[in-house]
Coordinates of C-alpha atoms and ligand atoms in Angstrom, one line a residue:
M1 CA 102.8 109.7 79.1
E2 CA 99.1 110.3 78.4
A3 CA 97.3 111.0 81.6
S4 CA 94.1 109.2 80.6
N5 CA 92.0 108.0 77.8
I6 CA 88.8 109.2 79.4
L7 CA 86.3 111.0 77.3
V8 CA 83.7 113.3 79.0
G9 CA 80.9 114.2 76.6
V10 CA 78.8 117.4 77.1
V11 CA 75.2 116.9 75.8
G12 CA 71.8 118.6 76.3
K13 CA 69.1 120.7 74.9
T14 CA 70.1 123.5 72.6
N15 CA 71.0 126.9 74.0
V16 CA 71.5 125.9 77.6
G17 CA 75.1 126.6 77.9
K18 CA 77.0 123.5 76.7
S19 CA 79.6 125.4 74.8
T20 CA 80.1 127.9 77.6
F21 CA 80.7 124.9 80.0
F22 CA 83.1 123.4 77.5
S23 CA 84.9 126.7 76.9
A24 CA 85.2 127.3 80.7
A25 CA 86.5 123.8 81.2
T26 CA 89.0 123.7 78.3
E27 CA 89.9 127.4 78.1
L28 CA 89.3 127.1 74.3
S29 CA 87.3 129.7 72.7
V30 CA 84.3 128.4 70.8
A31 CA 81.1 129.9 69.5
I32 CA 78.6 130.9 72.2
E33 CA 75.4 132.7 71.4
N34 CA 72.0 133.1 72.9
R35 CA 70.1 131.3 70.2
P36 CA 69.5 127.7 69.3
F37 CA 71.9 125.7 67.2
T38 CA 75.0 127.8 67.6
T39 CA 77.2 124.6 67.7
I40 CA 77.1 122.4 64.7
E41 CA 80.4 120.6 64.5
P42 CA 81.7 119.1 67.7
N43 CA 84.3 120.9 69.8
I44 CA 87.1 118.7 71.1
G45 CA 89.5 119.7 73.9
V46 CA 91.1 119.0 77.1
G47 CA 89.5 119.6 80.6
Y48 CA 90.9 118.8 84.0
V49 CA 90.2 116.8 87.1
R50 CA 91.4 118.6 90.1
K51 CA 92.9 116.5 92.8
K52 CA 95.3 117.3 95.8
C53 CA 98.8 116.5 94.5
V54 CA 100.5 113.6 96.2
H55 CA 103.6 115.7 96.7
V56 CA 101.8 117.6 99.4
K57 CA 100.8 114.3 101.1
L58 CA 104.4 113.2 101.0
G59 CA 105.6 116.5 102.6
L60 CA 107.7 117.4 99.5
P61 CA 108.3 121.1 98.8
R62 CA 107.3 120.6 95.1
C63 CA 107.0 118.4 92.1
D64 CA 107.8 118.4 88.4
A65 CA 104.4 117.7 86.9
S66 CA 104.7 116.8 83.3
N67 CA 101.8 115.0 81.8
S68 CA 99.6 117.2 84.0
V69 CA 99.8 120.6 85.8
C70 CA 100.4 121.3 89.6
L71 CA 98.8 124.5 90.7
D72 CA 100.1 125.2 94.3
G73 CA 99.5 121.6 95.5
D74 CA 96.6 120.9 93.3
R75 CA 97.0 118.4 90.4
M76 CA 95.1 119.3 87.3
I77 CA 94.8 115.9 85.4
P78 CA 93.7 116.2 81.8
V79 CA 90.7 114.4 80.3
K80 CA 89.3 114.7 76.9
M81 CA 86.1 116.6 76.5
M82 CA 83.8 116.9 73.7
D83 CA 80.9 119.4 73.1
V84 CA 78.3 118.7 70.5
A85 CA 75.2 120.2 68.9
G86 CA 72.1 120.7 70.9
L87 CA 69.1 118.5 71.0
V88 CA 65.4 119.3 71.0
P89 CA 62.5 117.0 71.9
G90 CA 61.8 114.9 68.8
A91 CA 65.3 115.0 67.6
H92 CA 65.2 111.3 67.0
K93 CA 62.4 112.0 64.6
G94 CA 64.5 114.6 62.8
R95 CA 63.4 117.7 64.6
G96 CA 66.1 120.5 65.0
L97 CA 69.5 119.0 63.9
G98 CA 68.3 115.5 64.5
N99 CA 70.2 113.1 66.6
K100 CA 72.8 111.8 64.2
F101 CA 75.5 114.2 65.7
L102 CA 75.3 112.0 69.1
D103 CA 77.3 109.6 67.2
D104 CA 80.3 111.8 67.9
L105 CA 79.7 110.8 71.4
R106 CA 79.9 107.0 70.9
K107 CA 83.3 106.8 72.5
A108 CA 82.3 108.9 75.6
D109 CA 82.7 107.2 79.0
V110 CA 80.5 109.6 80.8
L111 CA 78.0 112.3 79.9
L112 CA 77.5 115.7 81.3
L113 CA 73.9 116.5 80.7
V114 CA 73.7 120.3 80.7
V115 CA 70.2 121.7 81.5
D116 CA 68.8 125.1 82.0
A117 CA 68.0 125.1 85.7
S118 CA 66.6 128.6 85.5
G119 CA 63.9 127.5 83.1
S120 CA 64.7 130.4 80.7
T121 CA 64.6 128.5 77.5
D122 CA 61.7 126.8 75.9
P123 CA 61.9 123.2 74.7
D124 CA 63.3 124.4 71.3
G125 CA 65.9 126.7 73.0
N126 CA 64.4 129.9 72.5
P127 CA 64.9 132.5 75.3
V128 CA 61.8 133.0 77.5
K129 CA 61.5 134.5 81.0
P130 CA 63.2 132.6 83.8
G131 CA 61.1 130.1 85.6
A132 CA 58.8 129.5 82.6
Y133 CA 59.9 125.8 82.3
D134 CA 60.7 123.1 84.7
P135 CA 64.3 121.8 84.1
A136 CA 63.2 118.3 85.4
D137 CA 60.9 118.1 82.2
E138 CA 64.0 118.9 80.2
V139 CA 66.0 116.2 81.8
E140 CA 63.2 113.7 81.0
Q141 CA 63.0 114.9 77.3
M142 CA 66.7 114.7 76.9
L143 CA 67.1 111.2 78.4
R144 CA 64.4 110.0 76.1
E145 CA 66.4 111.4 73.1
I146 CA 69.6 109.8 74.4
D147 CA 67.7 106.6 74.8
E148 CA 66.2 106.8 71.3
W149 CA 69.6 107.4 69.9
M150 CA 71.1 104.3 71.6
F151 CA 68.0 102.2 70.6
S152 CA 68.5 103.1 67.0
I153 CA 71.9 101.7 67.1
I154 CA 71.3 98.6 69.1
S155 CA 68.0 97.6 67.3
K156 CA 69.7 97.8 63.9
D157 CA 69.9 94.3 62.6
W158 CA 69.0 93.0 66.1
D159 CA 66.8 90.1 64.8
R160 CA 69.5 88.6 62.7
F161 CA 72.1 89.0 65.5
A162 CA 69.7 87.5 68.1
K163 CA 69.0 84.6 65.7
Y164 CA 72.8 84.1 65.2
V165 CA 73.5 84.2 69.0
D166 CA 70.6 81.7 69.9
T167 CA 71.2 79.2 67.2
G168 CA 74.9 79.6 66.4
G169 CA 76.1 78.0 69.7
V170 CA 77.4 81.4 71.1
L171 CA 78.3 80.6 74.7
D172 CA 79.3 84.0 75.8
V173 CA 76.2 86.0 75.1
A174 CA 77.2 89.2 77.0
G175 CA 80.5 89.1 75.3
A176 CA 78.8 88.9 71.9
I177 CA 76.5 91.9 72.7
A178 CA 79.5 93.8 74.1
E179 CA 81.5 93.1 70.9
R180 CA 78.6 94.2 68.8
M181 CA 78.4 97.5 70.7
S182 CA 82.1 98.1 71.1
G183 CA 81.7 101.1 69.0
L184 CA 79.7 102.6 71.7
S185 CA 82.4 101.9 74.1
V186 CA 80.2 99.3 75.8
R187 CA 82.2 96.8 77.8
K188 CA 81.2 93.3 78.7
K189 CA 80.8 94.2 82.4
H190 CA 78.3 96.9 81.4
V191 CA 76.3 94.3 79.5
V192 CA 76.4 91.8 82.2
E193 CA 75.1 94.3 84.6
A194 CA 72.5 95.5 82.3
L195 CA 71.2 92.1 81.6
E196 CA 70.9 91.5 85.2
K197 CA 69.2 94.7 86.1
A198 CA 66.7 94.2 83.2
G199 CA 66.0 90.7 84.2
L200 CA 67.0 89.3 80.8
S201 CA 70.1 87.4 81.7
D202 CA 68.5 83.9 80.9
K203 CA 66.1 84.8 78.0
P204 CA 67.2 83.9 74.7
L205 CA 67.8 87.1 72.6
S206 CA 65.3 86.2 69.8
R207 CA 62.5 86.0 72.4
W208 CA 63.0 89.5 73.7
S209 CA 60.0 91.8 72.9
V210 CA 60.7 95.3 71.6
D211 CA 59.8 96.6 75.0
E212 CA 62.4 94.4 76.5
L213 CA 65.0 95.6 74.1
R214 CA 64.1 99.1 74.9
T215 CA 64.3 98.5 78.8
F216 CA 67.8 96.8 78.1
T217 CA 68.9 99.8 76.1
R218 CA 67.9 102.2 78.9
V219 CA 69.6 100.1 81.5
L220 CA 72.7 99.8 79.4
R221 CA 72.7 103.6 78.9
E222 CA 72.7 103.9 82.7
T223 CA 75.6 101.7 83.2
A224 CA 77.7 102.3 80.0
K225 CA 77.0 106.0 79.6
P226 CA 76.4 107.3 83.1
I227 CA 75.1 110.8 83.4
V228 CA 75.9 113.8 85.7
I229 CA 73.1 116.4 85.5
V230 CA 74.8 119.9 85.1
A231 CA 72.1 122.2 86.4
N232 CA 73.4 125.4 84.6
K233 CA 72.6 129.1 85.0
V234 CA 72.4 129.1 88.7
D235 CA 73.3 132.7 88.8
I236 CA 69.7 133.4 87.8
P237 CA 67.4 133.3 91.0
E238 CA 64.8 131.1 89.4
A239 CA 67.3 128.3 89.3
E240 CA 66.6 127.9 93.0
D241 CA 63.4 126.2 92.3
G242 CA 64.7 124.4 89.3
I243 CA 67.4 122.6 91.5
K244 CA 64.8 121.6 94.0
S245 CA 62.7 120.1 91.2
L246 CA 65.7 118.3 89.6
R247 CA 66.7 116.8 92.9
R248 CA 63.1 115.8 93.7
R249 CA 62.6 114.1 90.3
F250 CA 66.0 112.6 89.8
P251 CA 67.2 111.4 93.2
N252 CA 69.4 108.7 91.6
Y253 CA 71.4 111.2 89.4
P254 CA 74.1 113.6 90.7
V255 CA 72.8 117.1 90.2
I256 CA 75.6 119.8 90.1
P257 CA 74.3 123.5 90.4
T258 CA 76.5 125.2 87.9
S259 CA 77.1 128.6 86.4
A260 CA 79.2 128.0 83.3
A261 CA 79.1 131.7 82.5
A262 CA 80.6 132.6 85.9
E263 CA 83.3 130.1 85.6
L264 CA 84.2 131.4 82.0
A265 CA 84.3 135.0 83.4
L266 CA 86.4 134.0 86.4
R267 CA 88.9 132.1 84.2
R268 CA 89.2 135.0 81.8
A269 CA 89.7 137.4 84.8
A270 CA 92.3 135.2 86.2
K271 CA 94.1 134.9 82.9
A272 CA 94.0 138.9 82.6
G273 CA 95.6 139.0 86.0
L274 CA 92.5 140.7 87.6
V275 CA 91.7 138.0 90.1
K276 CA 93.3 135.1 91.7
Y277 CA 91.1 132.1 91.2
K278 CA 91.7 128.4 90.7
P279 CA 89.0 126.3 89.0
G280 CA 86.8 124.8 91.5
D281 CA 87.7 127.4 94.4
P282 CA 84.8 128.6 96.6
S283 CA 86.0 132.2 96.2
F284 CA 88.4 134.5 94.3
E285 CA 90.5 137.4 95.3
V286 CA 90.8 140.8 93.4
V287 CA 94.3 141.4 92.7
D288 CA 94.0 145.2 92.4
E289 CA 90.7 147.0 92.9
S290 CA 91.8 150.1 90.9
R291 CA 92.3 148.0 87.8
L292 CA 88.7 146.9 87.6
S293 CA 86.2 148.7 85.3
P294 CA 82.9 149.4 86.8
R295 CA 81.4 146.7 84.5
E296 CA 84.0 144.1 85.6
R297 CA 83.4 145.0 89.3
A298 CA 79.7 144.4 88.8
V299 CA 80.1 141.1 87.2
L300 CA 82.5 139.9 89.9
D301 CA 80.2 141.1 92.6
L302 CA 77.3 139.2 90.9
I303 CA 79.4 136.0 90.7
R304 CA 80.3 136.4 94.3
N305 CA 76.8 137.0 95.7
R306 CA 74.7 134.9 93.4
V307 CA 77.0 132.0 92.6
L308 CA 80.0 131.4 95.1
E309 CA 78.2 132.5 98.3
R310 CA 74.9 130.7 97.3
W311 CA 76.3 127.6 95.9
G312 CA 79.8 127.2 97.0
S313 CA 81.4 127.2 93.7
T314 CA 80.7 127.7 90.0
G315 CA 80.2 124.0 89.7
V316 CA 82.2 123.4 86.6
Q317 CA 85.1 121.8 88.3
Q318 CA 82.8 119.9 90.6
A319 CA 80.9 118.4 87.7
I320 CA 84.0 117.0 86.0
N321 CA 85.4 115.7 89.3
K322 CA 82.0 114.1 90.0
A323 CA 81.9 112.5 86.6
V324 CA 85.5 111.1 86.6
L325 CA 86.3 110.4 90.2
E326 CA 83.0 109.4 91.6
V327 CA 80.8 108.1 88.8
L328 CA 83.5 106.5 86.8
D329 CA 85.4 105.8 90.0
M330 CA 88.8 106.6 88.7
I331 CA 91.8 106.8 91.1
A332 CA 95.1 108.6 90.6
V333 CA 98.4 106.7 90.4
Y334 CA 101.9 108.1 90.1
P335 CA 104.5 105.8 88.3
V336 CA 108.1 106.5 89.4
E337 CA 111.5 105.1 88.6
D338 CA 113.1 105.9 91.9
P339 CA 110.8 104.9 94.9
N340 CA 112.9 106.7 97.4
K341 CA 113.1 110.0 95.7
F342 CA 109.8 109.7 93.9
T343 CA 111.5 110.5 90.5
D344 CA 111.6 109.3 87.0
K345 CA 114.7 108.6 85.0
Q346 CA 115.5 112.3 84.4
G347 CA 115.2 113.1 88.1
R348 CA 111.9 114.8 87.7
V349 CA 109.7 114.6 91.0
L350 CA 106.3 112.9 90.4
P351 CA 106.1 113.9 86.7
D352 CA 103.2 111.8 85.7
V353 CA 99.9 110.7 87.1
L354 CA 97.5 108.2 85.5
L355 CA 93.8 107.9 86.1
V356 CA 92.8 104.2 86.2
P357 CA 89.6 102.4 87.3
R358 CA 89.5 101.4 91.0
G359 CA 90.4 97.8 91.1
T360 CA 93.3 98.2 88.6
T361 CA 96.3 95.9 89.6
A362 CA 99.9 96.6 89.5
R363 CA 100.4 94.5 86.4
E364 CA 97.4 96.1 84.6
L365 CA 99.0 99.5 85.3
A366 CA 102.4 98.2 83.8
Y367 CA 100.5 97.3 80.7
K368 CA 98.9 100.7 80.5
I369 CA 102.3 102.4 80.6
H370 CA 103.9 100.0 78.0
T371 CA 102.9 96.7 76.7
D372 CA 106.6 95.5 77.2
L373 CA 106.4 96.6 80.8
G374 CA 103.3 94.7 81.4
R375 CA 104.7 91.6 79.6
T376 CA 108.0 91.5 81.5
F377 CA 106.6 92.6 84.8
L378 CA 108.3 91.0 87.8
Y379 CA 107.0 93.0 90.8
A380 CA 106.2 96.5 92.0
I381 CA 107.3 98.7 94.9
N382 CA 104.9 100.8 96.8
A383 CA 106.9 104.0 97.2
L384 CA 104.8 105.1 100.1
T385 CA 105.6 102.1 102.2
K386 CA 108.7 100.9 100.3
Q387 CA 107.1 97.4 100.3
R388 CA 107.4 95.0 97.3
V389 CA 104.0 94.1 95.9
G390 CA 103.0 91.4 93.5
E391 CA 101.3 91.6 90.1
N392 CA 97.8 91.2 91.7
Y393 CA 98.4 94.2 94.1
V394 CA 95.2 96.4 93.8
L395 CA 96.2 99.9 93.4
K396 CA 95.0 102.5 95.8
D397 CA 94.2 106.2 95.2
D398 CA 97.4 108.3 95.1
D399 CA 99.7 105.3 95.2
V400 CA 103.2 106.0 94.0
I401 CA 104.5 102.9 92.2
K402 CA 107.8 101.7 90.8
I403 CA 107.4 98.8 88.4
V404 CA 110.2 96.4 88.1
A405 CA 110.3 94.4 84.8
A406 CA 112.7 92.0 83.4
A407 CA 113.2 94.4 80.4
S408 CA 114.1 97.3 82.6
R409 CA 116.9 95.3 84.5
G410 CA 120.6 96.0 83.9
Ligands
GTP1 N1 72.8 133.4 83.0 C1 73.6 132.5 82.4 N2 73.7 132.4 81.0 C2 74.5 131.3 80.5 C3 75.2 130.5 81.4 N3 75.9 129.5 80.7 C4 75.6 129.9 79.3 N4 74.8 131.0 79.3 C5 74.3 131.8 78.1 O1 73.4 130.8 77.4 C6 73.5 131.1 75.9 C7 73.9 129.8 75.3 O2 75.1 129.4 75.5 P1 75.9 128.3 74.7 O3 77.1 127.9 75.4 O4 76.1 128.7 73.2 O5 74.8 127.2 74.6 P2 74.8 125.7 73.9 O6 74.1 124.8 74.8 O7 76.2 125.4 73.5 O8 73.9 126.1 72.6 P3 74.0 125.4 71.2 O9 75.2 125.0 70.8 O10 73.3 126.4 70.3 O11 72.9 124.2 71.3 C8 74.5 132.1 75.8 O12 74.0 133.4 75.9 C9 75.4 132.0 77.1 O13 76.0 133.2 77.5 C10 75.1 130.6 82.8 O14 75.7 129.9 83.7 N5 74.3 131.7 83.3
MG2 MG1 77.0 125.1 71.6

């Protein structure tokens, strides 16, 4: 069973650490270099949301995680991730690599906007001395580029579409807009919300000014492509001021202090058996001091002092969790066959976990597992309480659920 269809997109200015972040999160090796435009083709991989495994809550000694991984009581739930080429201001006018590559992110549900919090790259991504630039300006420039990209998609053929909706007797205007933008993973609820926020719910589309269409685009971006600001390079002391500036100028965006390079180094050290470290941990443990080279020791000391003790973590896991669990508001649900033993047909304990939007009902879950299961749904059993629940039961985070369907009887 696939754990989720969520796609997390990694975007931002060139040379700020997007691929480093992606590599740390997915453990794939990709090209990383200190120069602009290292990445050209998108990198696609699997990262993980980290969440306490429900087997711990249930007091079970262990589980048999199958579509996910259980690391000593922490469920690592896969989500798709994509790292794309870097932007520069004016990309929508063709500067740098342009903005066409953002099309690869059309299906993204949430964007991680990686910025250089240390201010050590100029607007074109060239290395400069730390503190030379304000990362809040970088965020502003990047949001503008993302908006220009969306505007170019939305405004294409807009007049014809607007006339068709206004004169063609289309009753469901939001639905028509959503359908037109389904390629951008825009859903009707996003459109309804954006129309309301932009104050355009009742205005015929053909009477919108260009400015109104731009406002609508920006608001739609905020709802359909929500953004978490990954304030990277916090291992560099100048990032201290950068974080303050970001939080001051963008109070409505989550800002996660991050050191992607530190996370990458820790994961590699853990893989090599040099340290004990789980992604997202506030600290690590050296396995055997005598096995560390002086250089390795220096790097680990730096990570401990400048990143973990100062910021609490490397931020990579926190950014993914923030994006999926808080911004997208996903909850974890564990489907089982036997609600008493919490096992599947093969007797595996809590093998699968699914990420579903909060508000998902038992029947909707059944549909996600299998269309037949949804169609022939009879009732569900909440394995935590052993109670029978109906099709409209709204799932809660960490629910363990057995679905009983006509097709599965006998
Ligand atoms: N100090 C520091 N450097 C970092 C960090 N993350 C990445 N870097 C460095 O930043 C440079 C660029 O990293 P990449 O991951 O290639 O950046 P990118 O954003 O993917 O760049 P493009 O693909 O060229 O747009 C490399 O030298 C990295 O080692 C970090 O957390 N701290
Ligand atoms: Mg890159």
